[in-house]
mmCIF file of C-alpha atoms in Angstrom:
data_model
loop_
_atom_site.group_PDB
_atom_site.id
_atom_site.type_symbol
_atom_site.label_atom_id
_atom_site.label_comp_id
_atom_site.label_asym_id
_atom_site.label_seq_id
_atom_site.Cartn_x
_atom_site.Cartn_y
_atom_site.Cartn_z
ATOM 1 C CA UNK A 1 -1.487 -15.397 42.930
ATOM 2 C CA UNK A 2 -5.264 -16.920 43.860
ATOM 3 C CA UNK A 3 -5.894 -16.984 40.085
ATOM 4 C CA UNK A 4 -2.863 -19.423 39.794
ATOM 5 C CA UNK A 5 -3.915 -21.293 42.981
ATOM 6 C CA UNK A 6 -6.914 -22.124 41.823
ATOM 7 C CA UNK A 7 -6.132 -23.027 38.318
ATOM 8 C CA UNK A 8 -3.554 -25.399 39.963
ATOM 9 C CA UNK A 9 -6.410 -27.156 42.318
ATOM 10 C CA UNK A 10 -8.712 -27.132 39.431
ATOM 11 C CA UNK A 11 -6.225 -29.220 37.032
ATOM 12 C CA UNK A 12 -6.037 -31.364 40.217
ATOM 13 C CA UNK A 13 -9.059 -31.631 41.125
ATOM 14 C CA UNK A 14 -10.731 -32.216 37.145
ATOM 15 C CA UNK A 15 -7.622 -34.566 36.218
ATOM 16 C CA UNK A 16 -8.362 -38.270 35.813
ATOM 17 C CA UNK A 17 -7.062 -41.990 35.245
ATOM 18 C CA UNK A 18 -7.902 -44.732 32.439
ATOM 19 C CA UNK A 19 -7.233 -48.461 33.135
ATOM 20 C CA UNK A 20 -8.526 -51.137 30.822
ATOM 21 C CA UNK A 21 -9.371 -54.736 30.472
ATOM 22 C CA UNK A 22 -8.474 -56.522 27.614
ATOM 23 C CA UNK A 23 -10.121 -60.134 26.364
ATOM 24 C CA UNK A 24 -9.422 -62.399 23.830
ATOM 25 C CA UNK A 25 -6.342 -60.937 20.724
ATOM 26 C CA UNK A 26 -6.915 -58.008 19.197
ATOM 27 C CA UNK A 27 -8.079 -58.312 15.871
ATOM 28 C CA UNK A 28 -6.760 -56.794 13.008
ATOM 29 C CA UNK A 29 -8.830 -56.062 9.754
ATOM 30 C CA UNK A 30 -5.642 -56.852 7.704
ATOM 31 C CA UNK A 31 -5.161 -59.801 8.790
ATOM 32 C CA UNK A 32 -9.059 -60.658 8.299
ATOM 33 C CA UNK A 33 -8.742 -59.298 4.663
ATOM 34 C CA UNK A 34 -6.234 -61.780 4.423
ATOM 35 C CA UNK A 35 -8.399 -64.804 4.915
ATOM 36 C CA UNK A 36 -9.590 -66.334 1.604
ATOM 37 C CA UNK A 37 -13.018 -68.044 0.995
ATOM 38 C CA UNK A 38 -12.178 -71.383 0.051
ATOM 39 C CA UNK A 39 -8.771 -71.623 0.388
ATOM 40 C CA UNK A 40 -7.617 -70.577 4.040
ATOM 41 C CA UNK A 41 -7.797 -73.900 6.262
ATOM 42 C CA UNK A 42 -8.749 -74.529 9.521
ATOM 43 C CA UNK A 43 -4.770 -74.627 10.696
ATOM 44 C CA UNK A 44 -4.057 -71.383 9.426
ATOM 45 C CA UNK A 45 -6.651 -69.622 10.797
ATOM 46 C CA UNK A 46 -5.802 -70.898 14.424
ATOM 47 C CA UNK A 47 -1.980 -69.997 13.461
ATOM 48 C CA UNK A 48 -3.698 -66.398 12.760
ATOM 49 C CA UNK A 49 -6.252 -66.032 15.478
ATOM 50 C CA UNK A 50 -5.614 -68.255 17.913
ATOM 51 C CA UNK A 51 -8.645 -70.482 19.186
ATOM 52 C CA UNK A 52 -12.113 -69.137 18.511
ATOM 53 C CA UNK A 53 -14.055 -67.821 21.758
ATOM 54 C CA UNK A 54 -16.803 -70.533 20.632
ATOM 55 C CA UNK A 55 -17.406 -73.046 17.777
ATOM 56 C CA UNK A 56 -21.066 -73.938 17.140
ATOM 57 C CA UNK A 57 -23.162 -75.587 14.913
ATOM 58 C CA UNK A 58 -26.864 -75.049 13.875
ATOM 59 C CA UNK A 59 -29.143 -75.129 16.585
ATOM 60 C CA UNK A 60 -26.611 -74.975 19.166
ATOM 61 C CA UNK A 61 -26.371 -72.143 22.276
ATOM 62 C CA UNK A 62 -22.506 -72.470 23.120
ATOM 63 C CA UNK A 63 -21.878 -71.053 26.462
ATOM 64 C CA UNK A 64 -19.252 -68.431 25.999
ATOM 65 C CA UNK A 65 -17.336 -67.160 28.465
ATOM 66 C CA UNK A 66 -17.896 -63.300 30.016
ATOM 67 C CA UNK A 67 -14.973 -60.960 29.529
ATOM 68 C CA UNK A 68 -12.964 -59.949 32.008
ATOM 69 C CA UNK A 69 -14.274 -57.238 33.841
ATOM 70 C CA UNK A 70 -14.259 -54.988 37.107
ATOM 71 C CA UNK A 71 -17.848 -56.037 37.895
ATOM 72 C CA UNK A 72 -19.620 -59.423 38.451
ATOM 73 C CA UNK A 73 -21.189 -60.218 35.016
ATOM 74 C CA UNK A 74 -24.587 -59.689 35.334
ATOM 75 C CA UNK A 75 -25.991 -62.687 33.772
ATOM 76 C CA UNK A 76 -24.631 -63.380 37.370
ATOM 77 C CA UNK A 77 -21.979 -66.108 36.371
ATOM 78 C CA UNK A 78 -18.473 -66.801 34.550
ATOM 79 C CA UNK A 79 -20.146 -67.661 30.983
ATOM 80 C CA UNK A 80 -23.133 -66.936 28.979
ATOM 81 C CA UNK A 81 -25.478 -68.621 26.664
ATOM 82 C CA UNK A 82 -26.078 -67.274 22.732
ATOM 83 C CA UNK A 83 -27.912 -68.595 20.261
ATOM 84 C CA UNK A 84 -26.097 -69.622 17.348
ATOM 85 C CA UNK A 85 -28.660 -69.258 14.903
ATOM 86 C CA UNK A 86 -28.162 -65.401 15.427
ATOM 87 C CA UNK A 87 -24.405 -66.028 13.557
ATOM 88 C CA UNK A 88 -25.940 -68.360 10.502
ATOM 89 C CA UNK A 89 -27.967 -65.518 9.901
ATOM 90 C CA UNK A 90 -25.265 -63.514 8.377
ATOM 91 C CA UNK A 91 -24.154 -66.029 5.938
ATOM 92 C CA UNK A 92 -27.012 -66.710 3.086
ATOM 93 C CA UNK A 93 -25.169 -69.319 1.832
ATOM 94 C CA UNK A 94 -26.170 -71.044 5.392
ATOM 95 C CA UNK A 95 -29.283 -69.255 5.562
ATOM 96 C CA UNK A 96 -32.736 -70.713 4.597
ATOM 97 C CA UNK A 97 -30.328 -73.234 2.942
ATOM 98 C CA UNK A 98 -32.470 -76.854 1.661
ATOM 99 C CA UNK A 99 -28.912 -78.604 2.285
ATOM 100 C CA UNK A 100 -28.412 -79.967 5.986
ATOM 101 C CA UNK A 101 -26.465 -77.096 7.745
ATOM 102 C CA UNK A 102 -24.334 -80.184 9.725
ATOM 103 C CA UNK A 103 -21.377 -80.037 7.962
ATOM 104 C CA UNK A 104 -20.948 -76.023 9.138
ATOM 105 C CA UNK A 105 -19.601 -74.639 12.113
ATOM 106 C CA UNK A 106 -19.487 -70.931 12.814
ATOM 107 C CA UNK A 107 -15.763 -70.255 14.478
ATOM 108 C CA UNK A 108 -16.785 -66.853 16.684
ATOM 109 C CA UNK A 109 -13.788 -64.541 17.783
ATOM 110 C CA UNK A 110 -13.605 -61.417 20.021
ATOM 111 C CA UNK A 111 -11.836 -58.925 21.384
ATOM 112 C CA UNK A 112 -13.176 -57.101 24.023
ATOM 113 C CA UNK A 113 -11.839 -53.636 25.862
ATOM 114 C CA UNK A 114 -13.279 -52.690 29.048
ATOM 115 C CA UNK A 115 -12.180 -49.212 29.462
ATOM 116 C CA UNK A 116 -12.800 -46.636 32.176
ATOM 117 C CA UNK A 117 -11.483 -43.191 32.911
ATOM 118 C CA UNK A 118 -12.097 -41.485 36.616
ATOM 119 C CA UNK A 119 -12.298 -38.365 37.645
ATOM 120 C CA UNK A 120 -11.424 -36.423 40.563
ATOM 121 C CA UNK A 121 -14.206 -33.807 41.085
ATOM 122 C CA UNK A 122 -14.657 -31.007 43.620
ATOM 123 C CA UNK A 123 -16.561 -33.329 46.448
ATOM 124 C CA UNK A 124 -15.657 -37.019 45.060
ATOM 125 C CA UNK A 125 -15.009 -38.536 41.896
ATOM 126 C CA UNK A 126 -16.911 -39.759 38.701
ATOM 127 C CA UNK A 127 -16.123 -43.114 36.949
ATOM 128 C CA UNK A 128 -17.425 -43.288 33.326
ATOM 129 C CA UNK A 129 -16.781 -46.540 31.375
ATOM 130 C CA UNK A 130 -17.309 -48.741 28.225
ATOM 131 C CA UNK A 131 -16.781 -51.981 26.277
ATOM 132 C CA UNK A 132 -15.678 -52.062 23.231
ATOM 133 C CA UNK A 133 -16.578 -55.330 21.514
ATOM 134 C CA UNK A 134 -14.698 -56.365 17.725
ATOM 135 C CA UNK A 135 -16.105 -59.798 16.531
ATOM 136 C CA UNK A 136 -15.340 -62.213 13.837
ATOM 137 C CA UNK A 137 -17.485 -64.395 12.578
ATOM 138 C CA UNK A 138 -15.617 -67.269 10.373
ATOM 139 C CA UNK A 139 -18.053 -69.806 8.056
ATOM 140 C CA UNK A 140 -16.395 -73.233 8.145
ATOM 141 C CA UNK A 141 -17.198 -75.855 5.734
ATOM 142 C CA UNK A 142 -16.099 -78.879 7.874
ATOM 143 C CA UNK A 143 -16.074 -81.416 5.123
ATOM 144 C CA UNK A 144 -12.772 -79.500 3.321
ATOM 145 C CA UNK A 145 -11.786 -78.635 6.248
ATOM 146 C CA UNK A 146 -11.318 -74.846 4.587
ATOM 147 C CA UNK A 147 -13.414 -71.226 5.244
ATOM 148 C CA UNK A 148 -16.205 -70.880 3.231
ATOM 149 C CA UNK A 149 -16.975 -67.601 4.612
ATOM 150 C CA UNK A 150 -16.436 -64.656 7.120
ATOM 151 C CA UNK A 151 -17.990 -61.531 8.754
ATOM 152 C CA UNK A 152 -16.306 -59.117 10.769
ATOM 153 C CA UNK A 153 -17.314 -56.141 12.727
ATOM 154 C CA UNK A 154 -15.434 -53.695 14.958
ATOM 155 C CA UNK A 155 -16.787 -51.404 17.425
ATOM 156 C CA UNK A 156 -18.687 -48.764 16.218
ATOM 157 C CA UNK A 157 -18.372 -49.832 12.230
ATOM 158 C CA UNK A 158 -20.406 -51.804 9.829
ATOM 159 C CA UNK A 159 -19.798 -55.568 8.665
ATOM 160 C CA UNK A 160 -17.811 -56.249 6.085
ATOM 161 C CA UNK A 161 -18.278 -60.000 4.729
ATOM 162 C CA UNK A 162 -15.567 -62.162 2.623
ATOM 163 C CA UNK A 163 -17.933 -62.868 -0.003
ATOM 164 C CA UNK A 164 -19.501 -59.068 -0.974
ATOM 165 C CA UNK A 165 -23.115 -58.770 -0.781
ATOM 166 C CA UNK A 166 -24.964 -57.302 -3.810
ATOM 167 C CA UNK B 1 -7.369 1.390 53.064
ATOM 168 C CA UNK B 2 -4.174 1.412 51.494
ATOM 169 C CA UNK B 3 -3.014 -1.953 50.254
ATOM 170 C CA UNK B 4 -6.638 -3.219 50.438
ATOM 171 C CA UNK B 5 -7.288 -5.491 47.045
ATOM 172 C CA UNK B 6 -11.179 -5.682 46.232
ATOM 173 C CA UNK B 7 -12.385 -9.197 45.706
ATOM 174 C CA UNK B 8 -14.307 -9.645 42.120
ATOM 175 C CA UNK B 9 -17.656 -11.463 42.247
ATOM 176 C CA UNK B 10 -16.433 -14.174 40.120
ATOM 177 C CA UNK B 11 -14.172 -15.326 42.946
ATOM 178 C CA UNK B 12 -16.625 -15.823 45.656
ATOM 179 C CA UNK B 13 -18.402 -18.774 44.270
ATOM 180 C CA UNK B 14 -14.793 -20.412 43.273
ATOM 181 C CA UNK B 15 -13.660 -19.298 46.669
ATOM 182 C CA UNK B 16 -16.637 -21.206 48.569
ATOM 183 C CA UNK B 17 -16.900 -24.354 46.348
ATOM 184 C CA UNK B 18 -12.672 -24.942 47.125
ATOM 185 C CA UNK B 19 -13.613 -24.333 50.940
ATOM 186 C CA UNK B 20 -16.805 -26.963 50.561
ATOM 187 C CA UNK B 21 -14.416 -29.414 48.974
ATOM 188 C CA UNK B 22 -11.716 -29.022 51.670
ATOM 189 C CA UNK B 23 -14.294 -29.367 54.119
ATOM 190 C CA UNK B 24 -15.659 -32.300 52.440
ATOM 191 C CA UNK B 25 -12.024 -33.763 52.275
ATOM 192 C CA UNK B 26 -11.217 -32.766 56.044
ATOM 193 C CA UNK B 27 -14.363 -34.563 57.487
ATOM 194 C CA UNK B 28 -13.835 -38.126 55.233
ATOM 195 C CA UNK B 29 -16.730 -37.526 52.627
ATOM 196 C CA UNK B 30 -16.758 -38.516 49.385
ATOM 197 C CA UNK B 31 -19.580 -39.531 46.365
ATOM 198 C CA UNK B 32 -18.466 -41.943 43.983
ATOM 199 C CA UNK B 33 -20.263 -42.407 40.731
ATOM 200 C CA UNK B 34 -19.955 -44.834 37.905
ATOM 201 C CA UNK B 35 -21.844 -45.366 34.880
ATOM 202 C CA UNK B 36 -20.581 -48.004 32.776
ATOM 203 C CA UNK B 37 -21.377 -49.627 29.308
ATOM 204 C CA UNK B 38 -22.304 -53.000 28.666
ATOM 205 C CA UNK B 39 -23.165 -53.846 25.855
ATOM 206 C CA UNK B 40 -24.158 -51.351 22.832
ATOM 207 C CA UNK B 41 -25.250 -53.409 19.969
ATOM 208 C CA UNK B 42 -27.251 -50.147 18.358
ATOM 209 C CA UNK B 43 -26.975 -46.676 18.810
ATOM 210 C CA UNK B 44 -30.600 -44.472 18.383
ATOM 211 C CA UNK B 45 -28.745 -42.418 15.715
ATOM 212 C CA UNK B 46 -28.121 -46.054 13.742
ATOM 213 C CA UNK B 47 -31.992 -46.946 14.707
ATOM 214 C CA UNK B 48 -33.181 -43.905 13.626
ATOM 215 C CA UNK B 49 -32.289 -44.842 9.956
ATOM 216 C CA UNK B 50 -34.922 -47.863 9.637
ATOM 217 C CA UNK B 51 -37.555 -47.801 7.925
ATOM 218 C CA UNK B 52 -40.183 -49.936 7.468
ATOM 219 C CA UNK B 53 -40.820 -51.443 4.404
ATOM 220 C CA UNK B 54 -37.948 -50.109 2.692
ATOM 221 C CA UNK B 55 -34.491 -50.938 4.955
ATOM 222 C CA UNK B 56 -33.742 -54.742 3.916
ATOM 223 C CA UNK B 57 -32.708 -57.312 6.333
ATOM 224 C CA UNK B 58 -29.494 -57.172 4.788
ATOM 225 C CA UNK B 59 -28.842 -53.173 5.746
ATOM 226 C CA UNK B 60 -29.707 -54.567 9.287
ATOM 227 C CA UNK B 61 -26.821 -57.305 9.289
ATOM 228 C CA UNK B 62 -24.525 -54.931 7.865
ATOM 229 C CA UNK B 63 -25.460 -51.978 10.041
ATOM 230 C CA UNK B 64 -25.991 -54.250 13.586
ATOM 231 C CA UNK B 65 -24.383 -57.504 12.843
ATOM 232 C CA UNK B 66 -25.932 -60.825 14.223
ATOM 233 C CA UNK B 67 -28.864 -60.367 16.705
ATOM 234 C CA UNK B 68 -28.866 -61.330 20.436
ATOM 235 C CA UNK B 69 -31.803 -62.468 20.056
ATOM 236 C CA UNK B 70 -33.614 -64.249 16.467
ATOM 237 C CA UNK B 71 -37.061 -65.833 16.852
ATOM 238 C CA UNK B 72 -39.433 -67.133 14.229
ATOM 239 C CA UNK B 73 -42.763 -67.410 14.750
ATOM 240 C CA UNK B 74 -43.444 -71.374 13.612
ATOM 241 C CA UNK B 75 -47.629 -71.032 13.805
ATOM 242 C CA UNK B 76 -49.561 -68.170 13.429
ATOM 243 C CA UNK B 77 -49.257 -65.658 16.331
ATOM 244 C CA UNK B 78 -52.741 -63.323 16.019
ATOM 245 C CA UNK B 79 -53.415 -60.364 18.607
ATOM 246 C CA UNK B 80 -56.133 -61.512 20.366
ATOM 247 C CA UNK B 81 -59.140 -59.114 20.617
ATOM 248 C CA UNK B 82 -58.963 -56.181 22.583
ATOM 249 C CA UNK B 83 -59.454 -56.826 26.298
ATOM 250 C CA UNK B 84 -58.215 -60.301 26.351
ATOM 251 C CA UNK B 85 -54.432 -61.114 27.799
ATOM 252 C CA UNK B 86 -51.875 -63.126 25.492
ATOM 253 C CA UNK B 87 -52.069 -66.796 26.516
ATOM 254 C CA UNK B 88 -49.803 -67.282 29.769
ATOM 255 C CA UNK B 89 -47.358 -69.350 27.516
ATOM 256 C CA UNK B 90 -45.755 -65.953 26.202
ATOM 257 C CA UNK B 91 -42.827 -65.320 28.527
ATOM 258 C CA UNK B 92 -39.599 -65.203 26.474
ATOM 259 C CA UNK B 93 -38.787 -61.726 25.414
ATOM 260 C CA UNK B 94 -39.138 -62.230 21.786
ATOM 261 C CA UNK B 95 -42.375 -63.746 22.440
ATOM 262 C CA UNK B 96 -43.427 -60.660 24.132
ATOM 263 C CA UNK B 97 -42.035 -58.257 21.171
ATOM 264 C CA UNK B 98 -44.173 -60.910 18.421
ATOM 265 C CA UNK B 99 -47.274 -60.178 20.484
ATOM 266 C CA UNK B 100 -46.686 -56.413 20.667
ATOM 267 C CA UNK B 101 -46.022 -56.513 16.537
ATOM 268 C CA UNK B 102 -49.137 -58.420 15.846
ATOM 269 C CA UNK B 103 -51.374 -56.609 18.649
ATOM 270 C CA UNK B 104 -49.969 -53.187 16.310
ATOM 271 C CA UNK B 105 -51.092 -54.900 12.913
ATOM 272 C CA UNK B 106 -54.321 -55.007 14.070
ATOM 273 C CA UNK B 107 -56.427 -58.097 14.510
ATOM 274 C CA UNK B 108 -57.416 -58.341 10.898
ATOM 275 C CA UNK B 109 -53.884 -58.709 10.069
ATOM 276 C CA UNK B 110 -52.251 -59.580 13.156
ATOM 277 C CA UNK B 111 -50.835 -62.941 11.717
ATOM 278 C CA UNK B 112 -46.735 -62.672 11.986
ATOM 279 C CA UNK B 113 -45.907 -65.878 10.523
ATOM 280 C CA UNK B 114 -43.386 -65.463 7.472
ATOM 281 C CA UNK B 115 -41.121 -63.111 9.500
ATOM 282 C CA UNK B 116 -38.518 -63.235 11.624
ATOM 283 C CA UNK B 117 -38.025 -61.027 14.838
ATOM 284 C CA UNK B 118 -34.646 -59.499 15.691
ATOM 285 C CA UNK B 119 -33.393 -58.183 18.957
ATOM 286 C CA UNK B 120 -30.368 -55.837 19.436
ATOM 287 C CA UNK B 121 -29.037 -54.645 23.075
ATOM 288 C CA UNK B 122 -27.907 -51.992 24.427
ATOM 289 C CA UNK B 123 -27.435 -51.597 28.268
ATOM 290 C CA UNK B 124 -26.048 -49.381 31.079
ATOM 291 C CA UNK B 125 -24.684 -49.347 34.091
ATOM 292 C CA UNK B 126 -24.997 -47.230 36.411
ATOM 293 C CA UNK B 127 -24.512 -46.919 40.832
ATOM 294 C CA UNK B 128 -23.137 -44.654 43.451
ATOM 295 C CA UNK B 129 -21.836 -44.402 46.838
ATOM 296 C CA UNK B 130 -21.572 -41.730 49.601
ATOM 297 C CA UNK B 131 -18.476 -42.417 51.769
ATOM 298 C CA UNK B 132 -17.344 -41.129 54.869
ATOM 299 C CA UNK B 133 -14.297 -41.835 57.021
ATOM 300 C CA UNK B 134 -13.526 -40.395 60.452
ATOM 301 C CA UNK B 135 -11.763 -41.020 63.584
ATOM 302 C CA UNK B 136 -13.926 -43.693 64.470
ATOM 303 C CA UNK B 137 -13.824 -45.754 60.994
ATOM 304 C CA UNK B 138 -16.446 -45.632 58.548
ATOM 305 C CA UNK B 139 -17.995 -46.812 55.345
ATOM 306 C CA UNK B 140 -19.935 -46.242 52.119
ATOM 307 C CA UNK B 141 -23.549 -46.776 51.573
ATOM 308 C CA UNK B 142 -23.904 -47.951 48.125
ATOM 309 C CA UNK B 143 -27.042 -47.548 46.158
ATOM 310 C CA UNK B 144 -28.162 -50.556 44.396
ATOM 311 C CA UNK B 145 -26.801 -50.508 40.555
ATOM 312 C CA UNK B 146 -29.315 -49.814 38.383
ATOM 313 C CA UNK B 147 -29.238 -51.560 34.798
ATOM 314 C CA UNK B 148 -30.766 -49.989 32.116
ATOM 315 C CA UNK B 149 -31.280 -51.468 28.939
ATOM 316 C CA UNK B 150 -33.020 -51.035 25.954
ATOM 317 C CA UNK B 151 -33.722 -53.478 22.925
ATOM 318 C CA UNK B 152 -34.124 -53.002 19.268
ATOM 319 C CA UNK B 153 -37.183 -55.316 18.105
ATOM 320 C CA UNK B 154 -37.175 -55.457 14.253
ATOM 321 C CA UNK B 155 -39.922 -57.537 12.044
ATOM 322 C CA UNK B 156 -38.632 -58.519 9.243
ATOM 323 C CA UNK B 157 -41.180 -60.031 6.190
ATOM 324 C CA UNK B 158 -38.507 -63.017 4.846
ATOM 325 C CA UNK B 159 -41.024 -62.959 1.912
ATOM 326 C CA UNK B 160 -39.928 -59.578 1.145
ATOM 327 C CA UNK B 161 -36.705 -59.363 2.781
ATOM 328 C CA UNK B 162 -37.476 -55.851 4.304
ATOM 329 C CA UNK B 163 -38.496 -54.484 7.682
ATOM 330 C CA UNK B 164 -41.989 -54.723 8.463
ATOM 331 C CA UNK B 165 -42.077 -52.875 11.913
ATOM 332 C CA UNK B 166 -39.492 -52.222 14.968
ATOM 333 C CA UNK B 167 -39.730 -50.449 17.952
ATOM 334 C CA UNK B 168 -37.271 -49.594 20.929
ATOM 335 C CA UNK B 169 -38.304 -51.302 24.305
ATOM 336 C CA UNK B 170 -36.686 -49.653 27.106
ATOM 337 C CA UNK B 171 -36.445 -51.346 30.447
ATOM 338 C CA UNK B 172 -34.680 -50.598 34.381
ATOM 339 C CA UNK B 173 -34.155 -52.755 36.948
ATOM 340 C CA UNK B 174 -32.396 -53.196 39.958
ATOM 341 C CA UNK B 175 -29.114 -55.419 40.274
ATOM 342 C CA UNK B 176 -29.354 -56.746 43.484
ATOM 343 C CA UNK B 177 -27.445 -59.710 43.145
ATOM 344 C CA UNK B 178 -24.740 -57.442 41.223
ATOM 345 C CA UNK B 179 -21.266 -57.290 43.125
ATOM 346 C CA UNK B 180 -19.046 -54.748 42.322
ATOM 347 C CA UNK B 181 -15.159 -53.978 42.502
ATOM 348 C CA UNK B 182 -14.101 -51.190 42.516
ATOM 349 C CA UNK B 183 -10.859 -51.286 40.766
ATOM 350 C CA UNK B 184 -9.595 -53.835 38.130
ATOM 351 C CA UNK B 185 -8.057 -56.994 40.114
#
């Protein structure tokens, strides 16, 4: 009988609960693979993916706005600042280029999952979370009006580009 | 005694931690931990596989994606010789991680210009609380979340296109300002 008792406190006491936070549409590698280098426009990739988290050119350090989440962002306020020259970097087209870069806009998407699971110990409980980040990185020639190029990475994989890299 | 069961040593410490828990329960107590992840741009298993000179600066975009942070040195950044501060004009983080690259290559060959500095994060949260409730009310006294981060610095010659040098700062610092709620609103 105590055996059984304390299994049955045990499974109570050890059990937990998950919640999560979602931000921005998921997205889907499919549909990524779907986009075409010089071909998809600018219409059908909003129809896709809805509108970007942030569109910015060369030089620029769009203000992007935190995820939802249980805490107070750090960075202490509702947005924050990143440097667009970190996104041109994957695209060598873009990169080092001797062309003016002004006709290109980087369209940035994410989907962000703030998940955390709780525990009920013994003498109080234990909450372990994480984000999980997948971001899309879309090269848009602004003169056709079409995607010249894309990047995409999910949480916890590699980039995989539109245009393979040798 | 007849009808007397003997009590194995195994149950005793079950036994008492089940009493210290009702006890805890019965007088209001409770400690409430969270650890949460930010941001994790890098893991030290993924780090682990640069190496300088050889990993190209296209393995890093593949393997990272974008930096959070890209700086390139636009004059000559030389360690300076050994005593002497950096000029008071370093402040940004990048500018720090340039100094510490050039200040490692020596003051023969400290000059970084040609390369480009990456920075990948990776940060933690982390806080707790003791609580107590009794007849009389009562409270938790949080301690003040700590944030830990740490930053992947690589060098990367453009000339080349590989790494030159990286390094793993690791920082902690108190989040005063940080609120917190406890469950999702």
């Amino acid at each position: 009988m105590l055996p059984a008792v304390i299994t049955m406190v045990a499974v109570l006491f050890l059990s937990g609960c998950s919640t999560s936070l979602r931000t921005g549409k998921p997205i889907h590698e499919e549909q990524v693979r779907a986009i075409a280098p010089g071909a998809t426009t600018k219409d059908e990739l909003f129809e896709r993916f809805g509108p970007p988290a942030a569109i910015a050119a060369r030089g620029e350090i769009p203000a992007i706005p935190t995820p939802s989440t249980s805490y107070e962002p750090v960075r202490g306020s509702s947005s924050y600042n990143i440097d667009a020259n970190t996104f041109f970097e994957l695209f060598p087209a873009a990169r080092g280029s001797d062309d003016s870069d002004d006709y290109r806009r980087i369209y940035y998407y994410r989907h962000v999952v703030e998940r955390r699971v709780t525990y009920f110990l013994l003498l109080g409980l234990y909450t372990s979370g994480g984000t999980a980040t997948d971001r899309l990185w879309i090269l848009m020639d602004e003169k056709t009006g079409t995607v010249e190029d894309y990047a995409c990475k999910k949480s916890g994989e590699g980039v995989f580009f539109g245009i393979p890299r040798n | 005694m007849e009808g007397a069961r003997r009590i194995s040593s195994g149950t005793v410490p079950i036994v008492s931690l089940l009493a210290m828990a009702i006890a805890a329960g019965l007088c209001g107590c409770a400690v409430i931990g969270e650890r949460h992840v930010l941001e994790e741009q890098f893991t030290l298993e993924n780090a682990g596989r640069i190496r300088s000179g050889m990993t190209t600066k296209s393995e890093i975009l593949d393997w990272f994606g974008p930096p959070s942070e890209i700086s390139r040195a636009a004059t000559p950044v030389t360690a300076s010789p050994p005593g002497e501060n950096p000029p008071e004009s370093v402040e940004t983080a990048p500018d720090t991680a340039i100094w510490r690259f050039a200040a490692a290559r020596g003051t023969a060959h400290g000059a970084v210009q040609g390369h480009v500095l990456y920075g990948y994060r990776d940060s933690t949260l982390a806080w707790s609380e003791f609580c107590a409730y009794g007849q009389y009310g009562g409270g938790c006294i949080p301690t003040t979340p700590a944030l830990e981060e740490k930053i992947l610095w690589i060098l990367v010659d453009e000339s080349t296109g590989r790494v030159a040098d990286h390094f793993i700062e690791k920082k902690k610092r108190e989040e005063n300002s940080l609120r917190i709620t406890p469950w999702p609103q």
